[in-house]
PDB file of C-alpha atoms in Angstrom:
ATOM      1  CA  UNK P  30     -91.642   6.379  38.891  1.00 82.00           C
ATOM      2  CA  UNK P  31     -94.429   7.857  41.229  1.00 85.00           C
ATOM      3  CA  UNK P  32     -94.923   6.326  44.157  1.00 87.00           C
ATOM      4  CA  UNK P  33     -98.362   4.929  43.345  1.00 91.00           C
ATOM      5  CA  UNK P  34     -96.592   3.308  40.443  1.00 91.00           C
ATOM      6  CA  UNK P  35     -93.666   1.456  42.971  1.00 92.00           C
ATOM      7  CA  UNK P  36     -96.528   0.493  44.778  1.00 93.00           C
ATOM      8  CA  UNK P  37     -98.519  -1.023  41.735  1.00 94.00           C
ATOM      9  CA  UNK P  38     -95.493  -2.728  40.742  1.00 94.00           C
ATOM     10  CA  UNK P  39     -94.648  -4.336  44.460  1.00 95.00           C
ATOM     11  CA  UNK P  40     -98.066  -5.205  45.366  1.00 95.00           C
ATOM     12  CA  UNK P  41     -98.466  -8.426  43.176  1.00 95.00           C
ATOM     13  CA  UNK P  42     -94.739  -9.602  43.482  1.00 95.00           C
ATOM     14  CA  UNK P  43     -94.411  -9.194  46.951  1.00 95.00           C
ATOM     15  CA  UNK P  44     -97.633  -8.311  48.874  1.00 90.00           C
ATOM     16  CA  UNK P  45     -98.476 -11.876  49.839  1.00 89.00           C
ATOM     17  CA  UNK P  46     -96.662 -12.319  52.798  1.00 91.00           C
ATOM     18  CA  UNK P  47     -96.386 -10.252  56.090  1.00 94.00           C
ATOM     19  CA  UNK P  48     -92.324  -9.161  55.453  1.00 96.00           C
ATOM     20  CA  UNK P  49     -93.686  -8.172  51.846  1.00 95.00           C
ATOM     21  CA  UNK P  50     -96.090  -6.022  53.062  1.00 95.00           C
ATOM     22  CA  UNK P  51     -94.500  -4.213  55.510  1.00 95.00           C
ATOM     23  CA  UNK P  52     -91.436  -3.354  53.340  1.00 94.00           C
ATOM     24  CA  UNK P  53     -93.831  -1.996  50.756  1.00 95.00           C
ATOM     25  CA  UNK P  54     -95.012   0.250  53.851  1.00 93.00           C
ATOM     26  CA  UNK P  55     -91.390   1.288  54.447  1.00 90.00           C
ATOM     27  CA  UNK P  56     -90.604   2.241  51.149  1.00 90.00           C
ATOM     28  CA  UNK P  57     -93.519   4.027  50.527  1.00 90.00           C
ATOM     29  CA  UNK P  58     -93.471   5.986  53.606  1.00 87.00           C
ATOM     30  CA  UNK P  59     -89.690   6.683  52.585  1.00 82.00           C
ATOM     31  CA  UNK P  60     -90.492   7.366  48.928  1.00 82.00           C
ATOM     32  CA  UNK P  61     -90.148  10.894  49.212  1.00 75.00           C
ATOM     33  CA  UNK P  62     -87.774  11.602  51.792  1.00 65.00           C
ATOM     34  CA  UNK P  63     -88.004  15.249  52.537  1.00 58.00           C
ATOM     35  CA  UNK P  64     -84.348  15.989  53.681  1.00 59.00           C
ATOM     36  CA  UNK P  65     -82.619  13.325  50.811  1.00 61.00           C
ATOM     37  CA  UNK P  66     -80.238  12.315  53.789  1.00 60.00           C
ATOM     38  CA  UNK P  67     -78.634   9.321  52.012  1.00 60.00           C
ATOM     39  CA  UNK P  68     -80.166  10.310  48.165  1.00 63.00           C
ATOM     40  CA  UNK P  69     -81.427   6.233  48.327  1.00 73.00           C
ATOM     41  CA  UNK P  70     -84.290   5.342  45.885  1.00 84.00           C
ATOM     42  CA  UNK P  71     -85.951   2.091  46.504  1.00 88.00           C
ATOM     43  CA  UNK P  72     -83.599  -0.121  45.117  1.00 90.00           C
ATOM     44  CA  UNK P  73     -80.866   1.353  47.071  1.00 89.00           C
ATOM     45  CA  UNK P  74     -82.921   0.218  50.245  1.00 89.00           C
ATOM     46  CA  UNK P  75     -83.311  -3.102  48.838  1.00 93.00           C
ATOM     47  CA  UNK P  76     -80.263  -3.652  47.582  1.00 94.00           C
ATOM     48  CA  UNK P  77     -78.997  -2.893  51.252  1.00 93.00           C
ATOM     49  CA  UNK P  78     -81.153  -4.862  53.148  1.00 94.00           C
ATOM     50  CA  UNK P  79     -79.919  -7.570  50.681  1.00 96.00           C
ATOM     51  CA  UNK P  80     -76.441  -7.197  51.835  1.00 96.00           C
ATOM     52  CA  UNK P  81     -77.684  -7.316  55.489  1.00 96.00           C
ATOM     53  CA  UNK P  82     -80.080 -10.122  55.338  1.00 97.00           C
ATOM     54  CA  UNK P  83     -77.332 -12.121  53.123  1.00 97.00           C
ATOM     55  CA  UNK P  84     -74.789 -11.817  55.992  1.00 97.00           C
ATOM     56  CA  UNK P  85     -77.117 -12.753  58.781  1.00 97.00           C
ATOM     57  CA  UNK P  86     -78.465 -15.759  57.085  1.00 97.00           C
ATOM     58  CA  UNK P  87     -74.730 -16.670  56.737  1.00 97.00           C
ATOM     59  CA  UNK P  88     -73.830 -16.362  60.450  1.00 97.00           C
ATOM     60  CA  UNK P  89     -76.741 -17.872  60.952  1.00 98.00           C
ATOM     61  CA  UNK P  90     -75.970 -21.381  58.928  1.00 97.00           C
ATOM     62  CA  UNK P  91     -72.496 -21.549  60.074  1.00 97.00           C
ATOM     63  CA  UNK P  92     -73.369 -21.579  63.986  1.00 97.00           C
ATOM     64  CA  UNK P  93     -75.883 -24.133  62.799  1.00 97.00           C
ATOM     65  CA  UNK P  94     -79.316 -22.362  63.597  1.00 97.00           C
ATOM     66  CA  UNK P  95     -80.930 -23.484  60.772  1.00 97.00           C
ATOM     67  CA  UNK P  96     -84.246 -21.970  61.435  1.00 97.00           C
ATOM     68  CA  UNK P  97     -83.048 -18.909  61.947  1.00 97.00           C
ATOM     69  CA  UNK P  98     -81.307 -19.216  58.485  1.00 97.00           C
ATOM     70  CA  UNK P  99     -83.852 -20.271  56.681  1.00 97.00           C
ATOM     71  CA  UNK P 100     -86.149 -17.087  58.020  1.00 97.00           C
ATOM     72  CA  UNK P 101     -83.408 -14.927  56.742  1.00 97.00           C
ATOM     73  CA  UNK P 102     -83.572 -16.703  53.510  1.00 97.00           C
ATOM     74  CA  UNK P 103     -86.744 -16.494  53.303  1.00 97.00           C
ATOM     75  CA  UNK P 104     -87.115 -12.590  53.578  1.00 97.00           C
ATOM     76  CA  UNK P 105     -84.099 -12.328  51.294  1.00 97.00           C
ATOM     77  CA  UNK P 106     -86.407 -13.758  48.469  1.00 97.00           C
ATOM     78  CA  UNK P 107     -89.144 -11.335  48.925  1.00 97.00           C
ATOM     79  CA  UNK P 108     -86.642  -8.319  48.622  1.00 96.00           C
ATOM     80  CA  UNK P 109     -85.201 -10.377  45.332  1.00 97.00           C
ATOM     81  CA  UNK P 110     -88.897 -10.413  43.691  1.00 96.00           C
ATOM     82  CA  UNK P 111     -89.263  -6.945  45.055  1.00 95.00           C
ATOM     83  CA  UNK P 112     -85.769  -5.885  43.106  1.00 95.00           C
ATOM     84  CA  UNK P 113     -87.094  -7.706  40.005  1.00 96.00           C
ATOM     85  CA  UNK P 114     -90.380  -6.201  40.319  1.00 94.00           C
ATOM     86  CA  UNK P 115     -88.957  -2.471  40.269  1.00 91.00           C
ATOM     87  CA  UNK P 116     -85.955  -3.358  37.439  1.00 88.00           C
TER      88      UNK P 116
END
């Protein structure tokens, strides 16, 4: 997949919202990572931030800020539509 094609693909699922948008800006600035540091493709970066944004929104709900949960949750299902999207 080129990167115009990634970007095709995350544009309607996910380019709706601000946190949409700007991860589609991440990943296509680090489409084509010069150095391959890690050797992460896009769902690598998603499937991370998954992990991450999973744990935090659990912290979050067991100290009882709810709002903050409920951001988290919220930005966990944009990077789920953006997963589906590039599957």
């Amino acid at each position: 997949m080129t990167k115009d094609e990634m970007i095709a693909k995350l544009t309607p699922a996910i380019g709706d919202t601000a946190y949409g948008n700007a991860l589609i800006e991440l990943l296509a600035d680090t489409f084509d990572d010069a150095d391959k540091k890690y050797g992460q493709d896009a769902l690598d970066r998603i499937d991370d931030r998954l992990g991450f944004l999973k744990g935090w929104e659990k912290k979050h709900a067991a100290l009882g800020e709810e709002a903050k949960a409920a951001a988290e949750a919220e930005k966990v299902a944009v990077l789920e539509k953006a997963q589906a999207a590039l599957k």
